[in-house]
PDB file of C-alpha atoms in Angstrom:
ATOM      1  CA  UNK A   1      52.001  30.525  61.852  1.00  0.00           C
ATOM      2  CA  UNK A   2      50.831  32.548  58.904  1.00  0.00           C
ATOM      3  CA  UNK A   3      47.301  30.946  58.914  1.00  0.00           C
ATOM      4  CA  UNK A   4      47.140  31.174  62.615  1.00  0.00           C
ATOM      5  CA  UNK A   5      47.604  34.809  62.096  1.00  0.00           C
ATOM      6  CA  UNK A   6      45.110  35.049  59.868  1.00  0.00           C
ATOM      7  CA  UNK A   7      42.343  33.014  62.023  1.00  0.00           C
ATOM      8  CA  UNK A   8      43.364  35.183  65.438  1.00  0.00           C
ATOM      9  CA  UNK A   9      43.354  38.789  63.141  1.00  0.00           C
ATOM     10  CA  UNK A  10      39.613  37.557  62.077  1.00  0.00           C
ATOM     11  CA  UNK A  11      38.408  36.463  65.511  1.00  0.00           C
ATOM     12  CA  UNK A  12      39.491  39.887  66.867  1.00  0.00           C
ATOM     13  CA  UNK A  13      38.188  41.690  64.125  1.00  0.00           C
ATOM     14  CA  UNK A  14      34.632  39.714  64.730  1.00  0.00           C
ATOM     15  CA  UNK A  15      34.512  40.105  68.440  1.00  0.00           C
ATOM     16  CA  UNK A  16      35.029  43.903  67.937  1.00  0.00           C
ATOM     17  CA  UNK A  17      32.468  44.352  65.286  1.00  0.00           C
ATOM     18  CA  UNK A  18      29.788  42.514  68.060  1.00  0.00           C
ATOM     19  CA  UNK A  19      31.193  44.952  70.518  1.00  0.00           C
ATOM     20  CA  UNK A  20      30.917  48.023  67.977  1.00  0.00           C
ATOM     21  CA  UNK A  21      27.781  49.741  68.477  1.00  0.00           C
ATOM     22  CA  UNK A  22      24.757  49.330  65.632  1.00  0.00           C
ATOM     23  CA  UNK A  23      22.607  51.816  63.692  1.00  0.00           C
ATOM     24  CA  UNK A  24      19.133  51.359  65.637  1.00  0.00           C
ATOM     25  CA  UNK A  25      20.199  49.041  68.468  1.00  0.00           C
ATOM     26  CA  UNK A  26      19.637  51.448  70.717  1.00  0.00           C
ATOM     27  CA  UNK A  27      22.885  53.720  71.283  1.00  0.00           C
ATOM     28  CA  UNK A  28      21.146  56.477  69.352  1.00  0.00           C
ATOM     29  CA  UNK A  29      19.957  59.052  72.026  1.00  0.00           C
ATOM     30  CA  UNK A  30      15.758  58.801  72.154  1.00  0.00           C
ATOM     31  CA  UNK A  31      12.942  60.266  73.645  1.00  0.00           C
ATOM     32  CA  UNK A  32      11.689  58.038  76.476  1.00  0.00           C
ATOM     33  CA  UNK A  33       7.895  58.743  75.262  1.00  0.00           C
ATOM     34  CA  UNK A  34       6.718  59.306  71.767  1.00  0.00           C
ATOM     35  CA  UNK A  35       6.938  62.351  69.503  1.00  0.00           C
ATOM     36  CA  UNK A  36       3.277  62.678  69.972  1.00  0.00           C
ATOM     37  CA  UNK A  37       3.465  63.419  73.757  1.00  0.00           C
ATOM     38  CA  UNK A  38       6.133  65.911  72.782  1.00  0.00           C
ATOM     39  CA  UNK A  39       3.249  67.700  70.195  1.00  0.00           C
ATOM     40  CA  UNK A  40       0.808  67.407  72.806  1.00  0.00           C
ATOM     41  CA  UNK A  41       3.370  69.317  75.244  1.00  0.00           C
ATOM     42  CA  UNK A  42       4.053  71.935  72.587  1.00  0.00           C
ATOM     43  CA  UNK A  43       0.301  72.395  71.910  1.00  0.00           C
ATOM     44  CA  UNK A  44      -0.663  72.984  75.165  1.00  0.00           C
ATOM     45  CA  UNK A  45       1.600  75.205  76.108  1.00  0.00           C
ATOM     46  CA  UNK A  46       0.965  77.283  72.633  1.00  0.00           C
ATOM     47  CA  UNK A  47      -2.880  77.369  73.688  1.00  0.00           C
ATOM     48  CA  UNK A  48      -2.025  78.633  76.800  1.00  0.00           C
ATOM     49  CA  UNK A  49       0.167  81.271  75.776  1.00  0.00           C
ATOM     50  CA  UNK A  50      -2.134  82.672  72.785  1.00  0.00           C
ATOM     51  CA  UNK A  51      -4.960  82.089  75.395  1.00  0.00           C
ATOM     52  CA  UNK A  52      -3.490  84.695  78.071  1.00  0.00           C
ATOM     53  CA  UNK A  53      -1.765  87.183  74.878  1.00  0.00           C
ATOM     54  CA  UNK A  54      -5.558  87.524  73.741  1.00  0.00           C
ATOM     55  CA  UNK A  55      -6.934  88.651  77.194  1.00  0.00           C
ATOM     56  CA  UNK A  56      -4.148  90.685  78.786  1.00  0.00           C
ATOM     57  CA  UNK A  57      -3.958  93.713  76.166  1.00  0.00           C
ATOM     58  CA  UNK A  58      -7.727  93.886  77.411  1.00  0.00           C
ATOM     59  CA  UNK A  59      -7.110  94.251  80.861  1.00  0.00           C
ATOM     60  CA  UNK A  60      -6.528  97.770  81.645  1.00  0.00           C
ATOM     61  CA  UNK A  61      -9.815  98.660  79.504  1.00  0.00           C
ATOM     62  CA  UNK A  62     -11.760  96.337  81.242  1.00  0.00           C
ATOM     63  CA  UNK A  63     -10.848  97.375  84.667  1.00  0.00           C
ATOM     64  CA  UNK A  64     -11.419 101.003  83.877  1.00  0.00           C
ATOM     65  CA  UNK A  65     -15.077  99.736  83.204  1.00  0.00           C
ATOM     66  CA  UNK A  66     -15.106  99.102  87.096  1.00  0.00           C
ATOM     67  CA  UNK A  67     -14.451 102.901  87.351  1.00  0.00           C
ATOM     68  CA  UNK A  68     -10.502 102.468  88.991  1.00  0.00           C
ATOM     69  CA  UNK A  69      -7.774 104.589  88.599  1.00  0.00           C
ATOM     70  CA  UNK A  70      -4.340 103.561  86.852  1.00  0.00           C
ATOM     71  CA  UNK A  71      -3.168 102.709  90.160  1.00  0.00           C
ATOM     72  CA  UNK A  72      -5.598 100.267  90.894  1.00  0.00           C
ATOM     73  CA  UNK A  73      -4.883  98.839  86.744  1.00  0.00           C
ATOM     74  CA  UNK A  74      -1.019  98.620  87.757  1.00  0.00           C
ATOM     75  CA  UNK A  75      -1.668  96.237  91.076  1.00  0.00           C
ATOM     76  CA  UNK A  76      -3.650  93.489  88.727  1.00  0.00           C
ATOM     77  CA  UNK A  77      -0.540  93.678  86.934  1.00  0.00           C
ATOM     78  CA  UNK A  78       1.881  93.280  89.868  1.00  0.00           C
ATOM     79  CA  UNK A  79      -0.235  90.767  91.675  1.00  0.00           C
ATOM     80  CA  UNK A  80       0.071  88.281  88.832  1.00  0.00           C
ATOM     81  CA  UNK A  81       3.635  89.038  88.631  1.00  0.00           C
ATOM     82  CA  UNK A  82       4.144  88.911  92.279  1.00  0.00           C
ATOM     83  CA  UNK A  83       2.461  85.499  92.399  1.00  0.00           C
ATOM     84  CA  UNK A  84       4.279  84.117  89.316  1.00  0.00           C
ATOM     85  CA  UNK A  85       7.543  85.057  91.366  1.00  0.00           C
ATOM     86  CA  UNK A  86       6.412  83.337  94.449  1.00  0.00           C
ATOM     87  CA  UNK A  87       4.748  80.165  93.487  1.00  0.00           C
ATOM     88  CA  UNK A  88       6.691  78.429  90.472  1.00  0.00           C
ATOM     89  CA  UNK A  89       9.369  77.060  92.967  1.00  0.00           C
ATOM     90  CA  UNK A  90       6.182  75.885  95.224  1.00  0.00           C
ATOM     91  CA  UNK A  91       4.586  74.369  91.764  1.00  0.00           C
ATOM     92  CA  UNK A  92       8.136  72.691  90.956  1.00  0.00           C
ATOM     93  CA  UNK A  93       8.145  70.556  94.404  1.00  0.00           C
ATOM     94  CA  UNK A  94       4.606  69.666  93.917  1.00  0.00           C
ATOM     95  CA  UNK A  95       5.611  68.290  90.822  1.00  0.00           C
ATOM     96  CA  UNK A  96       8.706  65.967  92.476  1.00  0.00           C
ATOM     97  CA  UNK A  97       5.819  64.750  94.968  1.00  0.00           C
ATOM     98  CA  UNK A  98       2.531  64.070  92.481  1.00  0.00           C
ATOM     99  CA  UNK A  99       4.253  64.416  88.937  1.00  0.00           C
ATOM    100  CA  UNK A 100       5.109  66.375  85.935  1.00  0.00           C
ATOM    101  CA  UNK A 101       1.726  65.725  84.165  1.00  0.00           C
ATOM    102  CA  UNK A 102      -0.423  66.111  86.939  1.00  0.00           C
ATOM    103  CA  UNK A 103       1.091  69.802  87.600  1.00  0.00           C
ATOM    104  CA  UNK A 104       0.647  71.016  84.339  1.00  0.00           C
ATOM    105  CA  UNK A 105      -2.676  69.803  84.217  1.00  0.00           C
ATOM    106  CA  UNK A 106      -3.646  71.362  87.389  1.00  0.00           C
ATOM    107  CA  UNK A 107      -2.349  74.730  86.203  1.00  0.00           C
ATOM    108  CA  UNK A 108      -3.906  74.942  83.028  1.00  0.00           C
ATOM    109  CA  UNK A 109      -7.349  74.269  84.805  1.00  0.00           C
ATOM    110  CA  UNK A 110      -6.439  76.632  87.311  1.00  0.00           C
ATOM    111  CA  UNK A 111      -5.360  79.440  84.771  1.00  0.00           C
ATOM    112  CA  UNK A 112      -9.121  78.573  82.881  1.00  0.00           C
ATOM    113  CA  UNK A 113     -10.726  78.935  86.340  1.00  0.00           C
ATOM    114  CA  UNK A 114      -8.762  82.307  87.055  1.00  0.00           C
ATOM    115  CA  UNK A 115      -9.857  83.486  83.650  1.00  0.00           C
ATOM    116  CA  UNK A 116     -13.105  82.461  84.182  1.00  0.00           C
ATOM    117  CA  UNK A 117     -13.316  84.480  87.019  1.00  0.00           C
ATOM    118  CA  UNK A 118     -11.694  87.942  85.816  1.00  0.00           C
ATOM    119  CA  UNK A 119     -14.233  87.735  82.773  1.00  0.00           C
ATOM    120  CA  UNK A 120     -17.465  87.313  84.965  1.00  0.00           C
ATOM    121  CA  UNK A 121     -16.248  89.658  87.747  1.00  0.00           C
ATOM    122  CA  UNK A 122     -18.627  92.053  89.227  1.00  0.00           C
ATOM    123  CA  UNK A 123     -16.453  94.287  90.964  1.00  0.00           C
ATOM    124  CA  UNK A 124     -13.029  95.188  91.039  1.00  0.00           C
ATOM    125  CA  UNK A 125     -12.134  93.523  93.715  1.00  0.00           C
ATOM    126  CA  UNK A 126     -13.373  90.318  92.256  1.00  0.00           C
ATOM    127  CA  UNK A 127     -11.351  91.218  89.013  1.00  0.00           C
ATOM    128  CA  UNK A 128      -8.401  91.418  91.381  1.00  0.00           C
ATOM    129  CA  UNK A 129      -9.082  88.078  93.049  1.00  0.00           C
ATOM    130  CA  UNK A 130      -8.957  86.248  89.902  1.00  0.00           C
ATOM    131  CA  UNK A 131      -5.834  87.880  88.617  1.00  0.00           C
ATOM    132  CA  UNK A 132      -4.115  86.878  91.901  1.00  0.00           C
ATOM    133  CA  UNK A 133      -4.890  83.290  91.229  1.00  0.00           C
ATOM    134  CA  UNK A 134      -3.856  83.017  87.146  1.00  0.00           C
ATOM    135  CA  UNK A 135      -0.400  84.094  88.791  1.00  0.00           C
ATOM    136  CA  UNK A 136      -0.306  81.562  91.283  1.00  0.00           C
ATOM    137  CA  UNK A 137      -1.195  79.176  88.819  1.00  0.00           C
ATOM    138  CA  UNK A 138       1.311  80.437  85.638  1.00  0.00           C
ATOM    139  CA  UNK A 139       3.853  77.745  86.264  1.00  0.00           C
ATOM    140  CA  UNK A 140       2.549  76.171  82.841  1.00  0.00           C
ATOM    141  CA  UNK A 141       5.642  77.165  80.261  1.00  0.00           C
ATOM    142  CA  UNK A 142       8.249  76.022  83.588  1.00  0.00           C
ATOM    143  CA  UNK A 143       6.460  72.883  83.983  1.00  0.00           C
ATOM    144  CA  UNK A 144       6.286  71.738  80.489  1.00  0.00           C
ATOM    145  CA  UNK A 145      10.338  72.841  80.257  1.00  0.00           C
ATOM    146  CA  UNK A 146      10.445  70.071  82.981  1.00  0.00           C
ATOM    147  CA  UNK A 147       8.183  67.310  81.542  1.00  0.00           C
ATOM    148  CA  UNK A 148      10.997  67.886  78.114  1.00  0.00           C
ATOM    149  CA  UNK A 149      13.924  67.627  80.539  1.00  0.00           C
ATOM    150  CA  UNK A 150      12.740  64.508  81.961  1.00  0.00           C
ATOM    151  CA  UNK A 151      12.144  62.668  78.730  1.00  0.00           C
ATOM    152  CA  UNK A 152      14.749  63.897  76.281  1.00  0.00           C
ATOM    153  CA  UNK A 153      18.712  62.737  76.936  1.00  0.00           C
ATOM    154  CA  UNK A 154      20.921  65.304  77.310  1.00  0.00           C
ATOM    155  CA  UNK A 155      22.092  64.733  73.848  1.00  0.00           C
ATOM    156  CA  UNK A 156      19.215  66.133  72.089  1.00  0.00           C
ATOM    157  CA  UNK A 157      17.515  67.761  74.800  1.00  0.00           C
ATOM    158  CA  UNK A 158      18.488  71.267  73.895  1.00  0.00           C
ATOM    159  CA  UNK A 159      15.835  71.142  70.315  1.00  0.00           C
ATOM    160  CA  UNK A 160      13.016  69.801  71.833  1.00  0.00           C
ATOM    161  CA  UNK A 161      13.422  72.776  75.035  1.00  0.00           C
ATOM    162  CA  UNK A 162      14.396  75.364  72.120  1.00  0.00           C
ATOM    163  CA  UNK A 163      10.578  74.875  70.586  1.00  0.00           C
ATOM    164  CA  UNK A 164       8.746  74.534  73.636  1.00  0.00           C
ATOM    165  CA  UNK A 165      10.754  78.331  74.672  1.00  0.00           C
ATOM    166  CA  UNK A 166       9.666  79.504  71.547  1.00  0.00           C
ATOM    167  CA  UNK A 167       6.449  78.649  71.059  1.00  0.00           C
ATOM    168  CA  UNK A 168       4.991  81.043  73.694  1.00  0.00           C
ATOM    169  CA  UNK A 169       6.952  83.871  71.089  1.00  0.00           C
ATOM    170  CA  UNK A 170       4.703  82.558  68.165  1.00  0.00           C
ATOM    171  CA  UNK A 171       1.543  82.266  69.896  1.00  0.00           C
ATOM    172  CA  UNK A 172       1.774  86.058  70.917  1.00  0.00           C
ATOM    173  CA  UNK A 173       2.329  87.359  67.206  1.00  0.00           C
ATOM    174  CA  UNK A 174      -1.554  86.197  66.864  1.00  0.00           C
ATOM    175  CA  UNK A 175      -3.071  86.818  70.480  1.00  0.00           C
ATOM    176  CA  UNK A 176      -3.155  90.308  70.815  1.00  0.00           C
ATOM    177  CA  UNK A 177      -4.475  90.950  67.269  1.00  0.00           C
ATOM    178  CA  UNK A 178      -6.709  88.631  68.097  1.00  0.00           C
ATOM    179  CA  UNK A 179      -7.792  90.291  71.464  1.00  0.00           C
ATOM    180  CA  UNK A 180      -8.433  93.550  69.857  1.00  0.00           C
ATOM    181  CA  UNK A 181     -11.097  91.886  67.285  1.00  0.00           C
ATOM    182  CA  UNK A 182     -12.640  90.251  69.859  1.00  0.00           C
ATOM    183  CA  UNK A 183     -12.696  93.082  72.275  1.00  0.00           C
ATOM    184  CA  UNK A 184     -15.303  95.005  70.167  1.00  0.00           C
ATOM    185  CA  UNK A 185     -18.057  92.744  71.285  1.00  0.00           C
ATOM    186  CA  UNK A 186     -17.230  93.195  74.495  1.00  0.00           C
ATOM    187  CA  UNK A 187     -13.867  93.945  76.860  1.00  0.00           C
ATOM    188  CA  UNK A 188     -14.597  90.769  78.647  1.00  0.00           C
ATOM    189  CA  UNK A 189     -15.031  88.314  75.915  1.00  0.00           C
ATOM    190  CA  UNK A 190     -11.431  88.147  75.374  1.00  0.00           C
ATOM    191  CA  UNK A 191     -10.697  86.863  78.846  1.00  0.00           C
ATOM    192  CA  UNK A 192     -13.844  84.573  78.823  1.00  0.00           C
ATOM    193  CA  UNK A 193     -12.373  83.329  75.360  1.00  0.00           C
ATOM    194  CA  UNK A 194      -8.973  82.680  77.797  1.00  0.00           C
ATOM    195  CA  UNK A 195     -10.178  80.978  80.115  1.00  0.00           C
ATOM    196  CA  UNK A 196     -12.358  78.222  77.849  1.00  0.00           C
ATOM    197  CA  UNK A 197      -9.299  78.002  75.614  1.00  0.00           C
ATOM    198  CA  UNK A 198      -7.178  77.113  78.868  1.00  0.00           C
ATOM    199  CA  UNK A 199      -9.366  74.486  80.102  1.00  0.00           C
ATOM    200  CA  UNK A 200      -9.738  73.046  76.677  1.00  0.00           C
ATOM    201  CA  UNK A 201      -5.765  72.956  77.006  1.00  0.00           C
ATOM    202  CA  UNK A 202      -6.042  71.031  80.688  1.00  0.00           C
ATOM    203  CA  UNK A 203      -8.615  68.519  78.957  1.00  0.00           C
ATOM    204  CA  UNK A 204      -5.789  68.014  76.310  1.00  0.00           C
ATOM    205  CA  UNK A 205      -3.044  67.489  78.264  1.00  0.00           C
ATOM    206  CA  UNK A 206      -5.183  65.351  81.209  1.00  0.00           C
ATOM    207  CA  UNK A 207      -6.233  63.047  77.922  1.00  0.00           C
ATOM    208  CA  UNK A 208      -3.334  62.718  75.743  1.00  0.00           C
ATOM    209  CA  UNK A 209      -0.207  63.206  77.998  1.00  0.00           C
ATOM    210  CA  UNK A 210       1.457  60.543  79.647  1.00  0.00           C
ATOM    211  CA  UNK A 211       3.530  61.069  83.011  1.00  0.00           C
ATOM    212  CA  UNK A 212       7.152  60.809  82.473  1.00  0.00           C
ATOM    213  CA  UNK A 213       9.079  57.454  83.112  1.00  0.00           C
ATOM    214  CA  UNK A 214      11.737  59.551  85.140  1.00  0.00           C
ATOM    215  CA  UNK A 215       9.368  60.651  87.570  1.00  0.00           C
ATOM    216  CA  UNK A 216       7.702  57.074  87.805  1.00  0.00           C
ATOM    217  CA  UNK A 217      11.241  55.961  88.834  1.00  0.00           C
ATOM    218  CA  UNK A 218      11.692  58.517  90.953  1.00  0.00           C
ATOM    219  CA  UNK A 219       8.821  57.818  92.743  1.00  0.00           C
ATOM    220  CA  UNK A 220       9.237  53.646  93.111  1.00  0.00           C
ATOM    221  CA  UNK A 221      12.949  54.633  94.707  1.00  0.00           C
ATOM    222  CA  UNK A 222      11.208  56.911  96.669  1.00  0.00           C
ATOM    223  CA  UNK A 223       8.784  54.229  97.905  1.00  0.00           C
ATOM    224  CA  UNK A 224      11.621  51.183  98.074  1.00  0.00           C
ATOM    225  CA  UNK A 225      13.390  53.855 100.739  1.00  0.00           C
ATOM    226  CA  UNK A 226       9.997  54.469 102.933  1.00  0.00           C
ATOM    227  CA  UNK A 227       9.747  50.779 102.896  1.00  0.00           C
ATOM    228  CA  UNK A 228      13.216  50.133 103.826  1.00  0.00           C
ATOM    229  CA  UNK A 229      13.644  52.989 106.304  1.00  0.00           C
ATOM    230  CA  UNK A 230       9.966  50.826 107.866  1.00  0.00           C
ATOM    231  CA  UNK A 231      11.475  47.631 107.947  1.00  0.00           C
ATOM    232  CA  UNK A 232      14.190  47.375 110.364  1.00  0.00           C
ATOM    233  CA  UNK A 233      15.513  44.032 109.468  1.00  0.00           C
ATOM    234  CA  UNK A 234      16.232  44.775 105.844  1.00  0.00           C
ATOM    235  CA  UNK A 235      19.403  46.243 104.999  1.00  0.00           C
ATOM    236  CA  UNK A 236      19.757  49.898 104.119  1.00  0.00           C
ATOM    237  CA  UNK A 237      19.210  51.078 100.639  1.00  0.00           C
ATOM    238  CA  UNK A 238      21.620  53.623  98.707  1.00  0.00           C
ATOM    239  CA  UNK A 239      20.692  57.051  99.200  1.00  0.00           C
ATOM    240  CA  UNK A 240      18.903  58.405  96.159  1.00  0.00           C
ATOM    241  CA  UNK A 241      19.830  61.063  94.029  1.00  0.00           C
ATOM    242  CA  UNK A 242      18.275  64.598  95.362  1.00  0.00           C
ATOM    243  CA  UNK A 243      16.259  66.698  93.483  1.00  0.00           C
ATOM    244  CA  UNK A 244      18.327  69.973  92.682  1.00  0.00           C
ATOM    245  CA  UNK A 245      16.766  73.141  94.460  1.00  0.00           C
ATOM    246  CA  UNK A 246      16.141  76.454  92.440  1.00  0.00           C
ATOM    247  CA  UNK A 247      18.961  78.742  92.656  1.00  0.00           C
ATOM    248  CA  UNK A 248      18.900  82.290  94.118  1.00  0.00           C
ATOM    249  CA  UNK A 249      19.514  83.311  91.009  1.00  0.00           C
ATOM    250  CA  UNK A 250      16.322  81.699  89.496  1.00  0.00           C
ATOM    251  CA  UNK A 251      14.403  83.179  92.406  1.00  0.00           C
ATOM    252  CA  UNK A 252      15.898  86.625  91.807  1.00  0.00           C
ATOM    253  CA  UNK A 253      14.725  86.452  87.676  1.00  0.00           C
ATOM    254  CA  UNK A 254      11.352  85.849  88.936  1.00  0.00           C
ATOM    255  CA  UNK A 255      10.929  88.384  91.473  1.00  0.00           C
ATOM    256  CA  UNK A 256      12.406  90.683  89.222  1.00  0.00           C
ATOM    257  CA  UNK A 257       9.234  90.791  86.943  1.00  0.00           C
ATOM    258  CA  UNK A 258       7.374  92.139  89.617  1.00  0.00           C
ATOM    259  CA  UNK A 259       9.051  94.973  89.088  1.00  0.00           C
ATOM    260  CA  UNK A 260       9.338  95.542  85.202  1.00  0.00           C
TER     261      UNK A 260
END
C-alpha cells in the first residue's frame, strides 16, 4: 500500500516534469529572424528619417530659388502629404503580394531617386514632380512596422514596435541642424545628400534583410490553394486566413496629414 502509493506519486511527478515547459525548450517567445536583421530594419528607418529631416527644412528656400511664391512652396508640401495618404494602403497590398523586404527596398530606392530629381531640378515643375514621387514612396516606416509585426510574436512585439517608431524621432534631433549647416554649400546639397543616403539605405536593406517567414508561409499557402483550385481532382483546401485590410480610421489619419 504505502510503497505502491510512493511509486504512483513518483510516476505522476516525473510525468508532470516531462510535460512542464523547460527554459530554452522553445516555449519562450522568440523572433523568427535574428536580432541582426531587426537592427538592420532600425538602421534603414534611421537613415531614411535622417535623410528626410536633413532636406525638408531647406525645401522652402530651395523652392524660392525658382522665383515662386508662397503658394507654390505650399504645393510642394501638399503634394507630398496627399501622395503619402493615398499610397501606403496600395504599397501594403503590394507587400502582401511580393513581400515586405521587396517593398521596403523599392520604397527606399524610390525615395532616393525622387530626392535626386528634386536636387537636380532645373525648374519648379521638376521639383514638384520629384516631391510628388517622394510622397508616393513614403511608406518606409509603415512597411518596417509590418516587417516587425511579422517576425515578432505578440508577447514581445511591443518593445520592438516601440523602438522602430521611436527611431525617426531620434533622427529628427540631428537632421534639421545638419541640413542647416550643409545648406551653406548650396540649398540643393542637403536634398542630394538625402537621395544618396536613402539609396544607400536601400542597398543595406537589399543586402542584409531577409524576407519574413510569415510572408513565405502565406505565399506557400496561397500557391497551394491556387494549385488545388486548378486541379479539379484535388480535395478543396481550407480557406486561408484573410489579410486584414486597413480600417477606415487608418485612411482618415493619413488623409488628415494633407490638411495639417
